[in-house]
PDB file of C-alpha atoms in Angstrom:
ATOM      1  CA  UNK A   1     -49.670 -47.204-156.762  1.00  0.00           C
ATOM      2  CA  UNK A   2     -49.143 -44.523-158.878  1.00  0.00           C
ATOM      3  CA  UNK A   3     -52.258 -42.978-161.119  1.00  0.00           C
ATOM      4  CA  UNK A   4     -51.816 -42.539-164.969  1.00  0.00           C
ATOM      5  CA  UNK A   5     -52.951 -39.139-166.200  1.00  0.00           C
ATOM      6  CA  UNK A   6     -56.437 -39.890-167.772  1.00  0.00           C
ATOM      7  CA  UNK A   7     -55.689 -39.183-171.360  1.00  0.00           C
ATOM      8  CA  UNK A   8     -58.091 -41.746-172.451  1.00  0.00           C
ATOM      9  CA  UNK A   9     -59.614 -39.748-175.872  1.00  0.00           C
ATOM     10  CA  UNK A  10     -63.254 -39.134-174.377  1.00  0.00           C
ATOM     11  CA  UNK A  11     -66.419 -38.241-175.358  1.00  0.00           C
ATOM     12  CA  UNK A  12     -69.145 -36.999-172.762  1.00  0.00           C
ATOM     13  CA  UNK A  13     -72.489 -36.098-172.648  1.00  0.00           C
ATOM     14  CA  UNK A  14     -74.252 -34.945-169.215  1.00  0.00           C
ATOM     15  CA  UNK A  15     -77.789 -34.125-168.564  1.00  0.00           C
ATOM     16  CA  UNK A  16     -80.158 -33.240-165.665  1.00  0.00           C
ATOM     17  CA  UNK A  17     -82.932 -35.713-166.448  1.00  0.00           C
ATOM     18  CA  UNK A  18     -86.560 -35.352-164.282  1.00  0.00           C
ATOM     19  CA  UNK A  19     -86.127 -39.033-162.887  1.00  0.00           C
ATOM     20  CA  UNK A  20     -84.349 -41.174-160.191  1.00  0.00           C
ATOM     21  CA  UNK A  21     -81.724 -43.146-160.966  1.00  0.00           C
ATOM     22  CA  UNK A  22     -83.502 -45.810-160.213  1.00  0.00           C
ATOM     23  CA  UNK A  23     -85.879 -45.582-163.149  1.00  0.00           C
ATOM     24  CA  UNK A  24     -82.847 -44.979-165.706  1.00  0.00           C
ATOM     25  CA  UNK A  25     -80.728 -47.801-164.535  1.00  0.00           C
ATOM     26  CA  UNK A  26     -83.630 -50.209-165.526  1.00  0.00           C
ATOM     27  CA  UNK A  27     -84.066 -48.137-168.938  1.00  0.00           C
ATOM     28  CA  UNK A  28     -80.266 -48.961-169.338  1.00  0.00           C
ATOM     29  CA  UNK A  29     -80.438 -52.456-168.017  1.00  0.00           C
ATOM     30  CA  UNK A  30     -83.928 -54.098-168.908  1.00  0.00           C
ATOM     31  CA  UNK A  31     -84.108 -55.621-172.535  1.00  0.00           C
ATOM     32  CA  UNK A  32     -87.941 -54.973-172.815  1.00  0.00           C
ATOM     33  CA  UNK A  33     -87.217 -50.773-171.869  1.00  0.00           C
ATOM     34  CA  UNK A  34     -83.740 -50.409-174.078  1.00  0.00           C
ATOM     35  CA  UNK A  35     -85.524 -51.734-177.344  1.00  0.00           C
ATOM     36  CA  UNK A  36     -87.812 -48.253-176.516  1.00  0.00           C
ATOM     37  CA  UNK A  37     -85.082 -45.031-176.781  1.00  0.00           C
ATOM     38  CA  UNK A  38     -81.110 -47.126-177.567  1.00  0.00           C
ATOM     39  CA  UNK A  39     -81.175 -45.903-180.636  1.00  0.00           C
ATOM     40  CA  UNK A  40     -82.348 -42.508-182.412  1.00  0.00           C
ATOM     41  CA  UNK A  41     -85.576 -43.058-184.585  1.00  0.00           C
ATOM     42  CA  UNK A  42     -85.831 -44.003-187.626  1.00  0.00           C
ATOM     43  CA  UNK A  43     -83.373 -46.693-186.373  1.00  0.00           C
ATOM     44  CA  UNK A  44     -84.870 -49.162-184.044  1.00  0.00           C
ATOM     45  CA  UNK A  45     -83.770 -52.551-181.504  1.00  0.00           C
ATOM     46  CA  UNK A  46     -84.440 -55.425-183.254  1.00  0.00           C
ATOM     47  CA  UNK A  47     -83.287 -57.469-180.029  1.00  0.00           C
ATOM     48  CA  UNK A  48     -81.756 -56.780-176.512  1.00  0.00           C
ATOM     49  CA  UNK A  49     -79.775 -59.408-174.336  1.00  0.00           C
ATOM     50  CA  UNK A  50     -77.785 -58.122-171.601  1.00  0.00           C
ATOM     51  CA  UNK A  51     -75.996 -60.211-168.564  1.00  0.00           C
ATOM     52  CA  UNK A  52     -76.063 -57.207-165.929  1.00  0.00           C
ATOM     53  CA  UNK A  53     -72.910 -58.392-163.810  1.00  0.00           C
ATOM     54  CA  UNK A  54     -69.014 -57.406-164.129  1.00  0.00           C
ATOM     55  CA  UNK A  55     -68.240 -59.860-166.717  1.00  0.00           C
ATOM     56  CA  UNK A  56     -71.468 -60.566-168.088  1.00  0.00           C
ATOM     57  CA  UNK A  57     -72.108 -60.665-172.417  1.00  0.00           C
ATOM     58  CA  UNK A  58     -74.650 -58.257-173.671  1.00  0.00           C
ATOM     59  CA  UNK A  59     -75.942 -57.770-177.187  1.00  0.00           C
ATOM     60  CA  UNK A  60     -77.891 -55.429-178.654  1.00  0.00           C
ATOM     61  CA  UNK A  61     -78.932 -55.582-182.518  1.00  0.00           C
ATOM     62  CA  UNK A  62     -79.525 -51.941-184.150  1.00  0.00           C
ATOM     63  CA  UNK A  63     -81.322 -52.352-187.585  1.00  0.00           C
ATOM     64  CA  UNK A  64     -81.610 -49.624-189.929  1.00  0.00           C
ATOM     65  CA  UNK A  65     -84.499 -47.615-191.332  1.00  0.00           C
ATOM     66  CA  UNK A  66     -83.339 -50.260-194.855  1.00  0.00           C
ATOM     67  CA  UNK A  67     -83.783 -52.886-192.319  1.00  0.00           C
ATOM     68  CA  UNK A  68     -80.410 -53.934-192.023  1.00  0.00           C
ATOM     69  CA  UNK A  69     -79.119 -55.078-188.407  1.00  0.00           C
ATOM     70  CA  UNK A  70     -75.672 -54.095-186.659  1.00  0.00           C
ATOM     71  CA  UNK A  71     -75.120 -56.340-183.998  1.00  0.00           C
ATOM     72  CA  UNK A  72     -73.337 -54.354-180.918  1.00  0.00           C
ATOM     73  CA  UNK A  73     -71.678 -57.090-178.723  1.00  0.00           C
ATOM     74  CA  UNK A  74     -70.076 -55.599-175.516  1.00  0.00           C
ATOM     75  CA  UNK A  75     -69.074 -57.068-171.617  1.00  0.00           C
ATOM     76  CA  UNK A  76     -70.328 -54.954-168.560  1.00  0.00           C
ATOM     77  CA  UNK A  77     -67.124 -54.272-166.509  1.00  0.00           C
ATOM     78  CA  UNK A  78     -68.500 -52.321-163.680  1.00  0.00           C
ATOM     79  CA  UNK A  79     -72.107 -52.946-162.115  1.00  0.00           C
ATOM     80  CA  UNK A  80     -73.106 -50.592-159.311  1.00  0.00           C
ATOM     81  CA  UNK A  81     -77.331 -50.742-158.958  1.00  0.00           C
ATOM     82  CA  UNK A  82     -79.111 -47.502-159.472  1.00  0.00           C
ATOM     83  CA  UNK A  83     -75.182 -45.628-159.753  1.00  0.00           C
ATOM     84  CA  UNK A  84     -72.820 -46.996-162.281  1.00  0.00           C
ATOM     85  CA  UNK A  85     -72.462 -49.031-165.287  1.00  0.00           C
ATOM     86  CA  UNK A  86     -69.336 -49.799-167.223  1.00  0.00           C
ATOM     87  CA  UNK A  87     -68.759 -51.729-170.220  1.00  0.00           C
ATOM     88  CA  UNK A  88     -66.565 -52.226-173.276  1.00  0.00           C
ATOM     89  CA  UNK A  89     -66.606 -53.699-176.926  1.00  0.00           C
ATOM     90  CA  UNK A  90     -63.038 -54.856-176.368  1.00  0.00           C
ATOM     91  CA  UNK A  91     -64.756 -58.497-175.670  1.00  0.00           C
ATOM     92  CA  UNK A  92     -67.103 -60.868-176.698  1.00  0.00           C
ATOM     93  CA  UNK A  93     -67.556 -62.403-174.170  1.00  0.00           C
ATOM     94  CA  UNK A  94     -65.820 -63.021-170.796  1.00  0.00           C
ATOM     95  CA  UNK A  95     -62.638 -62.490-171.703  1.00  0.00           C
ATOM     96  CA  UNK A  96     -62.447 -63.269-175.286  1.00  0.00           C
ATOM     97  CA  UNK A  97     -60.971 -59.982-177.317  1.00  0.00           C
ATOM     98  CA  UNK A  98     -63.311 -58.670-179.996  1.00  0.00           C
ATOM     99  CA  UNK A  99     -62.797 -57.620-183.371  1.00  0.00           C
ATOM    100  CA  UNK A 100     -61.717 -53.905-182.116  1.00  0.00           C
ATOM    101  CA  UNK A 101     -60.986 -52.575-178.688  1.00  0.00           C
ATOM    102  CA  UNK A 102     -63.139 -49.397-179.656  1.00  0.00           C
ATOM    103  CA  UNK A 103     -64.672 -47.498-176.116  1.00  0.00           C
ATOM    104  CA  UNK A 104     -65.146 -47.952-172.826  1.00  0.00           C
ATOM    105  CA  UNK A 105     -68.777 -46.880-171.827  1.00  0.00           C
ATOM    106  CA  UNK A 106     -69.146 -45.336-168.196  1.00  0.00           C
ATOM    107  CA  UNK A 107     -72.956 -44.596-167.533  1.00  0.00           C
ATOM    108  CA  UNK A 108     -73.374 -42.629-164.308  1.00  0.00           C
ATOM    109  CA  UNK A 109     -76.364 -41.751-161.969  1.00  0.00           C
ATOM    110  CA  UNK A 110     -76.304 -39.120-159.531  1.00  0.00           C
ATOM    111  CA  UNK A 111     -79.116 -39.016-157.310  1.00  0.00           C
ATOM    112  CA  UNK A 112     -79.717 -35.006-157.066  1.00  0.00           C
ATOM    113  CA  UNK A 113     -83.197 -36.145-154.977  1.00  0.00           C
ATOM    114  CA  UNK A 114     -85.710 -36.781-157.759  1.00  0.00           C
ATOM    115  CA  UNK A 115     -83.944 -35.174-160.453  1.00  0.00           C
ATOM    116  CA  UNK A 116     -80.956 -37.323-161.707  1.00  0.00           C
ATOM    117  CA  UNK A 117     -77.598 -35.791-163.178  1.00  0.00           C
ATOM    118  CA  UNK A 118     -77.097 -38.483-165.565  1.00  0.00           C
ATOM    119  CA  UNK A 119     -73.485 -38.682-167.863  1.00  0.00           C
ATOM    120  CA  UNK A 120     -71.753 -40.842-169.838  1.00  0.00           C
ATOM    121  CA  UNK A 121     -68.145 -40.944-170.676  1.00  0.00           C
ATOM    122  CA  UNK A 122     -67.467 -42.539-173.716  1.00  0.00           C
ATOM    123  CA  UNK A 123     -63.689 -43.152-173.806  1.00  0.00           C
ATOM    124  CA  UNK A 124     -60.977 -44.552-176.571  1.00  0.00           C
ATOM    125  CA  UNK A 125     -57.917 -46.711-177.158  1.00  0.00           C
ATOM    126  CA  UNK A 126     -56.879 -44.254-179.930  1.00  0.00           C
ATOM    127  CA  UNK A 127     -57.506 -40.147-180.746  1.00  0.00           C
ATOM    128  CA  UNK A 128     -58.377 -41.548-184.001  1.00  0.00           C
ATOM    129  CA  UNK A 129     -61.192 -43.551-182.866  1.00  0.00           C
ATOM    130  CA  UNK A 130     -62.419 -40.725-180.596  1.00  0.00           C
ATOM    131  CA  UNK A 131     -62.422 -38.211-183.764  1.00  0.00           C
ATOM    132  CA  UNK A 132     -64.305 -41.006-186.008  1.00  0.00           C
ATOM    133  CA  UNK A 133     -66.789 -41.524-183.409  1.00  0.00           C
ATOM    134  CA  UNK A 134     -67.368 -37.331-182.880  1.00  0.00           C
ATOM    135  CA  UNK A 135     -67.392 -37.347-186.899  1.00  0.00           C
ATOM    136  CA  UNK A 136     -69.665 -40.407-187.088  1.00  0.00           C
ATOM    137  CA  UNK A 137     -72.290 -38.063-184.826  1.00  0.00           C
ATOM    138  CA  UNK A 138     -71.913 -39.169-181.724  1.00  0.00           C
ATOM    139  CA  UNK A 139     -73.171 -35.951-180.057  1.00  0.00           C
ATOM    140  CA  UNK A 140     -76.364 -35.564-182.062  1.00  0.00           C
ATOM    141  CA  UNK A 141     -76.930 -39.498-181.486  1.00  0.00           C
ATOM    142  CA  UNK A 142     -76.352 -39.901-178.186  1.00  0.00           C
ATOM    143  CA  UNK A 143     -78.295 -36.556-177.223  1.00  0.00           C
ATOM    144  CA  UNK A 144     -81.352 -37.968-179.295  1.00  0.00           C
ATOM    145  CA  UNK A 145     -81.190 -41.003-177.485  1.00  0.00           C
ATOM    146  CA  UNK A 146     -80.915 -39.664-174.199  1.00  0.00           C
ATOM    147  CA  UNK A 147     -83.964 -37.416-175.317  1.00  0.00           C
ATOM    148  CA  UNK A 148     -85.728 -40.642-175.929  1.00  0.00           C
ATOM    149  CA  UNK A 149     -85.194 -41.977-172.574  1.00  0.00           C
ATOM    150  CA  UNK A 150     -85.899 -38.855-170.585  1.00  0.00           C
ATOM    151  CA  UNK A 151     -88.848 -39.094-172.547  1.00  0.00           C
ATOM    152  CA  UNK A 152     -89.117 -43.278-171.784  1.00  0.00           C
ATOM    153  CA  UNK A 153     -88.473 -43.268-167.985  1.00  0.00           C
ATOM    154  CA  UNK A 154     -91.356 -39.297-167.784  1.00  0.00           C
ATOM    155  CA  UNK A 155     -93.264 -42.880-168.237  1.00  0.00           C
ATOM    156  CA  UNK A 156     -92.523 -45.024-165.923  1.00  0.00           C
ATOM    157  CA  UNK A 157     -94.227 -45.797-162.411  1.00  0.00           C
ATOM    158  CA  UNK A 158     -92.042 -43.912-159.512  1.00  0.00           C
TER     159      UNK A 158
ATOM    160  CA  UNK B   1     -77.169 -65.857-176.214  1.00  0.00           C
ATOM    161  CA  UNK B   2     -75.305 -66.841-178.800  1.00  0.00           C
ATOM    162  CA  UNK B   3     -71.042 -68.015-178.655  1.00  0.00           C
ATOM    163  CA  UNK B   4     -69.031 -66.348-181.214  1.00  0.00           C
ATOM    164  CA  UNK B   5     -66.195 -68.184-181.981  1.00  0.00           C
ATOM    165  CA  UNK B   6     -62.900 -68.226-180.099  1.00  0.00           C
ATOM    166  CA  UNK B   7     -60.714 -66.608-183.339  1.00  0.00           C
ATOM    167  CA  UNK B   8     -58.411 -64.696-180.498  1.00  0.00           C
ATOM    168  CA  UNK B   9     -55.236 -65.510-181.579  1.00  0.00           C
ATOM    169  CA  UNK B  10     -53.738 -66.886-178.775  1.00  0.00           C
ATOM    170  CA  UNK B  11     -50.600 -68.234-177.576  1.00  0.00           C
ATOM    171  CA  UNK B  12     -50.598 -70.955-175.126  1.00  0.00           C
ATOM    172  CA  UNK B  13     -48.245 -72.982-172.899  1.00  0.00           C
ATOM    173  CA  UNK B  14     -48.889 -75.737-170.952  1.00  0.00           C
ATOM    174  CA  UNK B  15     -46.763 -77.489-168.292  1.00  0.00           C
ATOM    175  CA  UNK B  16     -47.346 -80.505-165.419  1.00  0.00           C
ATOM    176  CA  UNK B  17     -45.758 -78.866-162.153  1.00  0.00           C
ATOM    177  CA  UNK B  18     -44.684 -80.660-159.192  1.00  0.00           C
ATOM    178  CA  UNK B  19     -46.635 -78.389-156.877  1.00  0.00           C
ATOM    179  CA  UNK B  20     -50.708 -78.040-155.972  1.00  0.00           C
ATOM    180  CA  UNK B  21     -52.898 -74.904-157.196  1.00  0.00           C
ATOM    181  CA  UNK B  22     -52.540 -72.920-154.163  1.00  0.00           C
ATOM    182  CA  UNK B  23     -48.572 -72.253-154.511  1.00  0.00           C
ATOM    183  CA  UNK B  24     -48.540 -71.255-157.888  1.00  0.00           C
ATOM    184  CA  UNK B  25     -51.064 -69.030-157.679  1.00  0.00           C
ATOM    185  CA  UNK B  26     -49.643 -67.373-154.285  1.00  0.00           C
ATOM    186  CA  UNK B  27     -46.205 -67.310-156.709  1.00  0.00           C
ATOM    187  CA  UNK B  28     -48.450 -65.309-159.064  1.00  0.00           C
ATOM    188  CA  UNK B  29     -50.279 -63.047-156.695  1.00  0.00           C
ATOM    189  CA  UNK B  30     -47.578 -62.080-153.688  1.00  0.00           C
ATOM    190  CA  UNK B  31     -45.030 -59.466-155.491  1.00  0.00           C
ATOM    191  CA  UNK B  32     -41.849 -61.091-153.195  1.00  0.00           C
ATOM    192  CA  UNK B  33     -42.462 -63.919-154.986  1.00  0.00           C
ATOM    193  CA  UNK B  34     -43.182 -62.387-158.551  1.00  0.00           C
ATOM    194  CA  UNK B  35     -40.040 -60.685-158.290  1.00  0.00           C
ATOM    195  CA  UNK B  36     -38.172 -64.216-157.656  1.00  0.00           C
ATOM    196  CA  UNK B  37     -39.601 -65.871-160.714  1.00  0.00           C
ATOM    197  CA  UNK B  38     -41.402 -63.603-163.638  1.00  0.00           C
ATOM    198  CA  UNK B  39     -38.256 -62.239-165.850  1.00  0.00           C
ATOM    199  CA  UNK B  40     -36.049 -64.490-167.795  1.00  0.00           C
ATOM    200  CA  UNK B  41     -32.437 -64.113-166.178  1.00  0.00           C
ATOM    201  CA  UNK B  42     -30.383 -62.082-166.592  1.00  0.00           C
ATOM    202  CA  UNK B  43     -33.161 -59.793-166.362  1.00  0.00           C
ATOM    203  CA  UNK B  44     -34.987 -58.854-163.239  1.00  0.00           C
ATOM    204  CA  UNK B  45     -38.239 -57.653-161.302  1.00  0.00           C
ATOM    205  CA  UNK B  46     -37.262 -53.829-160.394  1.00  0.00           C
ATOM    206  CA  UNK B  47     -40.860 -53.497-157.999  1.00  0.00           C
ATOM    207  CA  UNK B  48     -44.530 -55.286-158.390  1.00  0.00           C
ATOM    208  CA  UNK B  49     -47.786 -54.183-157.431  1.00  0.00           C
ATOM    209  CA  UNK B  50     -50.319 -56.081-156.903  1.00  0.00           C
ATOM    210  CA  UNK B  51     -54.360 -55.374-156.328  1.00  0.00           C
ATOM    211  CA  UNK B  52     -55.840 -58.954-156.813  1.00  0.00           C
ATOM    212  CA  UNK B  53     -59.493 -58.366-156.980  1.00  0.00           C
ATOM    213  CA  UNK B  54     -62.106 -57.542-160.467  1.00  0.00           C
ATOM    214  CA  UNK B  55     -60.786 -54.254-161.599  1.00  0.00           C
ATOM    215  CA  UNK B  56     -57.368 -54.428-159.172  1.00  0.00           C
ATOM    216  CA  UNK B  57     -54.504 -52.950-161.328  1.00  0.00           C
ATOM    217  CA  UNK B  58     -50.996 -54.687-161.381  1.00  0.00           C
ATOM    218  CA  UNK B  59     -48.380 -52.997-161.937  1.00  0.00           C
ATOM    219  CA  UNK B  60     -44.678 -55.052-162.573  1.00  0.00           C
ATOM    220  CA  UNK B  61     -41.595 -52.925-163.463  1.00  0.00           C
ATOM    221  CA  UNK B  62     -39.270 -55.262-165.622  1.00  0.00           C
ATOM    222  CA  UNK B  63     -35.540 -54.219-165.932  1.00  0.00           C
ATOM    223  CA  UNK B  64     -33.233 -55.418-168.367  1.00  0.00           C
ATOM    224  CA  UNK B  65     -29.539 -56.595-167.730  1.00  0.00           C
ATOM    225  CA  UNK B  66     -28.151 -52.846-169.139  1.00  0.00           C
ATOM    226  CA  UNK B  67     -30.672 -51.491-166.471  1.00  0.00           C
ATOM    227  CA  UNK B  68     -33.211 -50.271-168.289  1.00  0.00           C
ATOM    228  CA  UNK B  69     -36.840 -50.332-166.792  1.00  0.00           C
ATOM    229  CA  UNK B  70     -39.865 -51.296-168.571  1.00  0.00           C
ATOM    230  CA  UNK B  71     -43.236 -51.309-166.467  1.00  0.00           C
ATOM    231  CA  UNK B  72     -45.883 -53.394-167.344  1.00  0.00           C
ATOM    232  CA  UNK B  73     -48.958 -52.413-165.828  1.00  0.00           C
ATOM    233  CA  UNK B  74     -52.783 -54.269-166.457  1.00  0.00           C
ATOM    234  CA  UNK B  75     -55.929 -54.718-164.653  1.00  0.00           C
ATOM    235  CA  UNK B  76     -57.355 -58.112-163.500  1.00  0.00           C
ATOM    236  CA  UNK B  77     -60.790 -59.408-164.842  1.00  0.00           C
ATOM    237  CA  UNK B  78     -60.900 -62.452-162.803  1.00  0.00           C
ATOM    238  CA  UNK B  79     -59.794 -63.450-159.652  1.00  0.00           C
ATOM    239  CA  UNK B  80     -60.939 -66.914-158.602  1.00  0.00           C
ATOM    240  CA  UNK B  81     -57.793 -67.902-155.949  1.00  0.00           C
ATOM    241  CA  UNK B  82     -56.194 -71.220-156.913  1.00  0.00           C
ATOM    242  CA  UNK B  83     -57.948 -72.080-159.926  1.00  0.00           C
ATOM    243  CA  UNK B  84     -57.642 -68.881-162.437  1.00  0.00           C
ATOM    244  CA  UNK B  85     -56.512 -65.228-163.100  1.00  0.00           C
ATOM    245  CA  UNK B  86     -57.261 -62.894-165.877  1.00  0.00           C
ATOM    246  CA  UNK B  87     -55.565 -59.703-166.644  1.00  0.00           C
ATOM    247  CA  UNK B  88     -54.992 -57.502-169.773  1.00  0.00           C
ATOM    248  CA  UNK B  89     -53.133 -54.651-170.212  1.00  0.00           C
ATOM    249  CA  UNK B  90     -55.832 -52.905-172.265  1.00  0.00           C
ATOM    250  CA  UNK B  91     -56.403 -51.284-169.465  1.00  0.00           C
ATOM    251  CA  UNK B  92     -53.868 -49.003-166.774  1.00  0.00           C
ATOM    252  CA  UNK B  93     -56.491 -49.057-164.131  1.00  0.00           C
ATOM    253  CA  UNK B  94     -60.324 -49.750-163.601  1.00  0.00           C
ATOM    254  CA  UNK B  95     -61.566 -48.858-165.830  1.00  0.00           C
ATOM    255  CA  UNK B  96     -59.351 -46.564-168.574  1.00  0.00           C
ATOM    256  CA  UNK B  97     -58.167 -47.690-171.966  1.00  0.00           C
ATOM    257  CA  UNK B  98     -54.111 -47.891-171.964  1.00  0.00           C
ATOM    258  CA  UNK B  99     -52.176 -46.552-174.822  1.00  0.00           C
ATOM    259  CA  UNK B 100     -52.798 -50.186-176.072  1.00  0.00           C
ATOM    260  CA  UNK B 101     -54.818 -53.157-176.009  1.00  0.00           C
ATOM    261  CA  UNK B 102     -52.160 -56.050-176.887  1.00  0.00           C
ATOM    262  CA  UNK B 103     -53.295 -59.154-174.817  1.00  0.00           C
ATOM    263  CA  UNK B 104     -55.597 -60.680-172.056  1.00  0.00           C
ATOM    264  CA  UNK B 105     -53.458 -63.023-170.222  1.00  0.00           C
ATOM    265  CA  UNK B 106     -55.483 -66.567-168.664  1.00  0.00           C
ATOM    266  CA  UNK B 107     -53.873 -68.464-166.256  1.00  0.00           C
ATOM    267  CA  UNK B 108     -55.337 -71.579-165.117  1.00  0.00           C
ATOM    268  CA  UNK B 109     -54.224 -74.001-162.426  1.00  0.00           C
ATOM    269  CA  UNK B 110     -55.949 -77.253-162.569  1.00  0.00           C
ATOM    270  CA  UNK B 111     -55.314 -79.809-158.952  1.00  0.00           C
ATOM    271  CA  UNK B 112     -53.743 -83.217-160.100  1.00  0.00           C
ATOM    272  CA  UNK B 113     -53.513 -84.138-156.501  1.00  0.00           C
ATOM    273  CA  UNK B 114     -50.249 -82.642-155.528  1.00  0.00           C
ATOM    274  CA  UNK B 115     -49.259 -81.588-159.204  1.00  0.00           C
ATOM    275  CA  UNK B 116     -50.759 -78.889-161.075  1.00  0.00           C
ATOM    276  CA  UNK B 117     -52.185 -78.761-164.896  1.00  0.00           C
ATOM    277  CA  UNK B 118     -50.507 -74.996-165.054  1.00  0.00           C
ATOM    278  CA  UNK B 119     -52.048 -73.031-168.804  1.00  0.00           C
ATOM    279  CA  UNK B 120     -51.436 -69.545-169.763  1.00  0.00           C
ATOM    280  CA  UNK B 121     -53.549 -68.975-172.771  1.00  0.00           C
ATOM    281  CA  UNK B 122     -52.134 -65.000-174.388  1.00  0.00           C
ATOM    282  CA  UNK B 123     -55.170 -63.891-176.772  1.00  0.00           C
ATOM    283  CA  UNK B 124     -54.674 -60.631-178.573  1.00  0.00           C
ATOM    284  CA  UNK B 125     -56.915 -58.032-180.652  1.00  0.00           C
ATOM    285  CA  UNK B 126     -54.825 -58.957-183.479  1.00  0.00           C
ATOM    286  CA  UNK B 127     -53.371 -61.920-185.900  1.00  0.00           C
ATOM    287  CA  UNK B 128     -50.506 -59.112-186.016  1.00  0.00           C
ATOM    288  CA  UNK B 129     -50.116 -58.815-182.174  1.00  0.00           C
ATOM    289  CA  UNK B 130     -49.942 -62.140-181.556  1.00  0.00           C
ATOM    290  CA  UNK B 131     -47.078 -63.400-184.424  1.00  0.00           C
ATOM    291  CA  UNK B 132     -45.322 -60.304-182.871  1.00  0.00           C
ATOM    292  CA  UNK B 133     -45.538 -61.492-179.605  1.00  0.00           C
ATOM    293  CA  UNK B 134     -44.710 -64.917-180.728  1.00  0.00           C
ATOM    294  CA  UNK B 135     -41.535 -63.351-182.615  1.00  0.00           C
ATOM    295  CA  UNK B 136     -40.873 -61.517-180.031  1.00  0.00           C
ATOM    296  CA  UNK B 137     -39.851 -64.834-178.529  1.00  0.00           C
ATOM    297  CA  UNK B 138     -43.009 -65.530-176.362  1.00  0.00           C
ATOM    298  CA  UNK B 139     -42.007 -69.416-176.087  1.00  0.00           C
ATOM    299  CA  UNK B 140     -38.395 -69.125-175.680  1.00  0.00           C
ATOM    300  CA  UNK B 141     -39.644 -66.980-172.605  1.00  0.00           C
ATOM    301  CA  UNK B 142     -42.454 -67.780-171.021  1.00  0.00           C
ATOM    302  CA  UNK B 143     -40.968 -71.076-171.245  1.00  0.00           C
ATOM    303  CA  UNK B 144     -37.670 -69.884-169.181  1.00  0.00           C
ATOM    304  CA  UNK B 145     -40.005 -68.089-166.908  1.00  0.00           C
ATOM    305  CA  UNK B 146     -41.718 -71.077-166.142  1.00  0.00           C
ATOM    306  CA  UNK B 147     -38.709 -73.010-165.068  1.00  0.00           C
ATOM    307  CA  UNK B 148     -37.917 -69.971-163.067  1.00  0.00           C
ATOM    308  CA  UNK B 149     -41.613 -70.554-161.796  1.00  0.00           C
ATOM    309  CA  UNK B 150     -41.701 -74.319-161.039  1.00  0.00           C
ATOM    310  CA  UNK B 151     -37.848 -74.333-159.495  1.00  0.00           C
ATOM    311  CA  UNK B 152     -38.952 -71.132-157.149  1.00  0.00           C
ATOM    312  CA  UNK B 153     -42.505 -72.867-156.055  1.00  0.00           C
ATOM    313  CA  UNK B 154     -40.562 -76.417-155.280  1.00  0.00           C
ATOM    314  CA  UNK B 155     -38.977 -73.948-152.487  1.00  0.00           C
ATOM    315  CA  UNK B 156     -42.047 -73.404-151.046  1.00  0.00           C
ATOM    316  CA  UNK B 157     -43.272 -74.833-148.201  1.00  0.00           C
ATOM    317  CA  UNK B 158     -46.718 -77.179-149.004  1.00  0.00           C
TER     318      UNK B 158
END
């Protein structure tokens, strides 16, 4: 079958983080760890639910330093243990189309022995969502995050 | 976790056929038979492609009576053989946004003993995708496609 050119409008951040893959995976798949570093501080996880299996529902309610909550409703597409995690806002729920087909989210782990090289791909249905998304700061939120959970799984038994 | 509602403007047809589950979804899934069945004549199936599997792509090249080729390619969601298939064509392969997310495509085949309860339910991102796709003349031909479906799988052997 013949491969499309990947001109899917994407956003990536990758980072060496001092941790096994292991140890992120469960930061990125355990409720009780994501509250800790999803989003950057002063904003905080007012609740985590998350179905980790290709067609599982998560949801994950950011609330503002004002106290206001932005529910993020997404399905996992991809579920590889300790390597890979894929998911989308394009549905609800299995297979129900949301609001917006916004970004696919590719999370990947690569075991470097210890040390993980840890990136995610953030791609788009549209250039104009990837530009709103860069505009709307998704560098300098994403890289605080990820500083949070660097910092989150430094704590974590090995 | 909580249901949000099913608002996915869909577009549904339903149809009795005179043949069990496992025919009509072979008829689905085997491109020699897609290619006998799928496009309203006078139009036909140039090639299919078919990966059936979570994350398979498809990948159906439609040509019109003046020649003219028009491929459709999607990815499946859900593969359960004989009962069910999702696809969508928000995506061109696992797991890469196409240039649009129009429709995720259900088709459900439910054993009568012999006959089939056959449903394709079409939901969209959009109110405006789907009375497009309904102008476009969605009953007028999945409806003809059907017949083409039913006649094709009464060929079959059982």
């Amino acid at each position: 079958m013949s491969t499309p050119a990947d001109d899917t409008h994407a956003l990536t951040l990758e980072r060496i983080i001092d941790a096994p893959p292991a140890l992120l995976y469960r930061a990125w798949t355990e409720p009780e760890l994501i509250k800790q570093w999803f989003t950057p501080r002063p904003w905080s996880v007012a609740s985590a639910e998350t179905d980790v299996r290709p067609g599982g529902a998560t949801l994950i309610v950011m609330r503002s330093p004002e106290g206001e909550d932005f529910p993020n409703r997404g399905v996992y597409l991809e579920v590889v243990p300790n390597r890979r995690l894929v998911f989308t806002d394009a549905f609800t729920e299995a297979w129900l189309p949301s609001g917006k087909a916004f970004m696919v989210v590719t999370i990947s782990f690569e075991d470097l022995g210890g040390q993980t090289r840890y990136t995610a791909t953030v791609r788009h249905w549209t250039e104009a969502d990837r530009a709103q998304h860069e505009a709307m700061g998704f560098h300098a939120g994403w890289g605080k995050a990820t500083d949070q959970l660097a910092e989150l799984v430094a704590t974590l038994p090995r």
